[in-house]
C-alpha positions as a Python dict, from the first residue, in 0.01 Angstrom:
ca = {
    (1, 'M'): (0, 0, 0),
    (2, 'L'): (116, 282, 153),
    (3, 'D'): (451, 246, 23),
    (4, 'K'): (337, 249, -348),
    (5, 'I'): (77, 530, -272),
    (6, 'R'): (373, 820, -160),
    (7, 'S'): (601, 667, -459),
    (8, 'Q'): (277, 753, -691),
    (9, 'L'): (253, 1130, -499),
    (10, 'V'): (628, 1176, -533),
    (11, 'K'): (712, 1094, -898),
    (12, 'N'): (340, 1308, -979),
    (13, 'A'): (422, 1546, -751),
    (14, 'A'): (576, 1825, -974),
    (15, 'Q'): (254, 1735, -1209),
    (16, 'I'): (14, 1732, -1011),
    (17, 'L'): (134, 2088, -819),
    (18, 'R'): (216, 2268, -1147),
    (19, 'S'): (-117, 2420, -1190),
    (20, 'P'): (-226, 2542, -829),
    (21, 'V'): (129, 2721, -847),
    (22, 'H'): (67, 2870, -1203),
    (23, 'F'): (-234, 3034, -1080),
    (24, 'L'): (-109, 3138, -747),
    (25, 'P'): (-32, 3493, -849),
    (26, 'T'): (338, 3602, -928),
    (27, 'K'): (306, 3812, -617),
    (28, 'I'): (279, 3588, -330),
    (29, 'Q'): (467, 3326, -482),
    (30, 'N'): (808, 3590, -505),
    (31, 'R'): (722, 3690, -117),
    (32, 'A'): (706, 3384, 74),
    (33, 'L'): (1001, 3273, -123),
    (34, 'L'): (1177, 3571, 23),
    (35, 'E'): (981, 3529, 348),
    (36, 'G'): (1114, 3171, 342),
    (37, 'L'): (1500, 3263, 222),
    (38, 'K'): (1527, 3543, 518),
    (39, 'T'): (1410, 3324, 794),
    (40, 'V'): (1678, 3036, 680),
    (41, 'F'): (1982, 3298, 606),
    (42, 'K'): (1870, 3490, 899),
    (43, 'E'): (2150, 3487, 1048),
    (44, 'A'): (2353, 3476, 730),
    (45, 'L'): (2165, 3773, 662),
    (46, 'E'): (2314, 3916, 1008),
    (47, 'D'): (2654, 3861, 959),
    (48, 'G'): (2680, 4013, 612),
    (49, 'D'): (2742, 3652, 423),
    (50, 'F'): (2513, 3754, 118),
    (51, 'E'): (2753, 4064, -37),
    (52, 'F'): (2898, 3801, -211),
    (53, 'L'): (2513, 3838, -442),
    (54, 'E'): (2572, 4217, -451),
    (55, 'E'): (2478, 4308, -768),
    (56, 'K'): (2464, 3969, -944),
    (57, 'W'): (2157, 3733, -1017),
    (58, 'L'): (2153, 3385, -910),
    (59, 'K'): (1829, 3207, -1080),
    (60, 'V'): (1676, 2907, -935),
    (61, 'H'): (1448, 2703, -1199),
    (62, 'I'): (1243, 2435, -1085),
    (63, 'R'): (1252, 2290, -1411),
    (64, 'D'): (977, 2017, -1348),
    (65, 'L'): (713, 2276, -1234),
    (66, 'N'): (840, 2597, -1496),
    (67, 'L'): (938, 2796, -1197),
    (68, 'S'): (1206, 3052, -1221),
    (69, 'W'): (1285, 3286, -968),
    (70, 'Y'): (1584, 3613, -961),
    (71, 'I'): (1750, 3649, -655),
    (72, 'S'): (2017, 3915, -526),
    (73, 'Y'): (2141, 4112, -270),
    (74, 'C'): (2074, 4502, -275),
    (75, 'N'): (2130, 4810, -9),
    (76, 'E'): (2203, 4456, 283),
    (77, 'Q'): (1826, 4313, 131),
    (78, 'L'): (1702, 4005, -12),
    (79, 'V'): (1592, 4076, -339),
    (80, 'V'): (1336, 3776, -534),
    (81, 'S'): (1202, 3858, -828),
    (82, 'D'): (1021, 3629, -1148),
    (83, 'T'): (1086, 3928, -1400),
    (84, 'M'): (1373, 3755, -1637),
    (85, 'Q'): (1724, 3933, -1506),
    (86, 'Q'): (2087, 3869, -1668),
    (87, 'E'): (2163, 3561, -1455),
    (88, 'D'): (2516, 3505, -1356),
    (89, 'V'): (2482, 3157, -1230),
    (90, 'S'): (2168, 2946, -1240),
    (91, 'F'): (2066, 2686, -1029),
    (92, 'S'): (1839, 2393, -1207),
    (93, 'G'): (1689, 2056, -1063),
    (94, 'N'): (1352, 1902, -1018),
    (95, 'L'): (1136, 1943, -811),
    (96, 'N'): (1201, 1632, -551),
    (97, 'D'): (1554, 1662, -588),
    (98, 'L'): (1525, 2065, -502),
    (99, 'V'): (1376, 1903, -200),
    (100, 'L'): (1532, 1629, -65),
    (101, 'I'): (1914, 1910, -85),
    (102, 'A'): (1655, 2117, 102),
    (103, 'G'): (1634, 1846, 372),
    (104, 'R'): (1993, 1682, 346),
    (105, 'K'): (1844, 1358, 235),
    (106, 'E'): (2096, 1408, -126),
    (107, 'D'): (2428, 1584, -121),
    (108, 'P'): (2379, 1879, -430),
    (109, 'D'): (2751, 1759, -585),
    (110, 'T'): (2619, 1410, -613),
    (111, 'L'): (2281, 1548, -812),
    (112, 'F'): (2500, 1759, -948),
    (113, 'F'): (2739, 1494, -1107),
    (114, 'Q'): (2436, 1293, -1186),
    (115, 'R'): (2350, 1553, -1364),
    (116, 'R'): (2002, 1587, -1150),
    (117, 'L'): (2138, 1906, -1072),
    (118, 'S'): (2236, 2133, -1346),
    (119, 'I'): (2474, 2492, -1216),
    (120, 'E'): (2545, 2683, -1461),
    (121, 'G'): (2705, 3045, -1525),
    (122, 'D'): (2969, 3148, -1253),
    (123, 'T'): (3101, 2887, -1144),
    (124, 'E'): (3276, 3100, -823),
    (125, 'L'): (2968, 3269, -760),
    (126, 'G'): (2772, 2874, -778),
    (127, 'L'): (3010, 2766, -536),
    (128, 'E'): (3001, 3061, -349),
    (129, 'V'): (2636, 2985, -311),
    (130, 'K'): (2642, 2670, -217),
    (131, 'N'): (2884, 2670, 109),
    (132, 'L'): (2626, 2924, 245),
    (133, 'M'): (2343, 2643, 178),
    (134, 'D'): (2549, 2362, 326),
    (135, 'S'): (2643, 2620, 619),
    (136, 'V'): (2305, 2662, 717),
    (137, 'D'): (2168, 2541, 1084),
    (138, 'L'): (1909, 2382, 1020),
    (139, 'D'): (1828, 2318, 1391),
    (140, 'A'): (1781, 2719, 1394),
    (141, 'L'): (1524, 2772, 1165),
    (142, 'P'): (1174, 2785, 1354),
    (143, 'K'): (1041, 2421, 1480),
    (144, 'P'): (750, 2400, 1239),
    (145, 'M'): (952, 2485, 935),
    (146, 'L'): (1183, 2243, 1043),
    (147, 'S'): (930, 1981, 1106),
    (148, 'A'): (784, 2069, 806),
    (149, 'L'): (1063, 2073, 615),
    (150, 'T'): (1222, 1763, 784),
    (151, 'H'): (877, 1564, 699),
    (152, 'L'): (867, 1681, 352),
    (153, 'A'): (1247, 1497, 252),
    (154, 'D'): (1184, 1200, 418),
    (155, 'F'): (801, 1198, 239),
    (156, 'V'): (1018, 1225, -96),
    (157, 'Y'): (1296, 1024, 35),
    (158, 'K'): (1105, 717, 134),
    (159, 'G'): (884, 764, -175),
    (160, 'T'): (1189, 760, -405),
    (161, 'Q'): (1319, 426, -293),
    (162, 'P'): (1279, 97, -429),
    (163, 'S'): (1012, -76, -282),
    (164, 'T'): (1110, -307, 26),
    (165, 'N'): (781, -496, 30),
    (166, 'P'): (824, -872, -137),
    (167, 'N'): (462, -841, -297),
    (168, 'E'): (538, -562, -441),
    (169, 'V'): (830, -677, -592),
    (170, 'A'): (750, -952, -713),
    (171, 'N'): (493, -839, -916),
    (172, 'A'): (698, -566, -1056),
    (173, 'Y'): (918, -871, -1227),
    (174, 'S'): (542, -1064, -1312),
    (175, 'N'): (489, -751, -1487),
}
């Protein structure tokens, strides 16, 4: 029963979140994303690993939420904008797939070849972004952030798996 509820929540997550997220002012969304990125990429920012993004724009699009952000690096600072920029590379995927990537439950390459993750534009720049994401040491994240990400990714992963309950499997085949 709990597996079925989890599965339904995961399946409908974007639909459930779409309205509340769109009512949240974009200034707050941008600020939250920027602060999250600065926390996740703290080491990379300190090491100057974002220089490849100088004067270039990365578009991140969550398809099923219809949300997009543009990320760049200017004057040794990350910049986040929701205003359309001429992106150099674009990453897009559905909410659950992006959560699974962030929580390291799915490999971005696998999702790319399954056409669940789209990378368009400057492929070299896209590869640098992907490599930077792969280099993040999740254990270096603040414990509350790591715990939240791990629990969310586990929840989504389990919610996307086929049911192992024999009664639910039997019911699925009898319908």
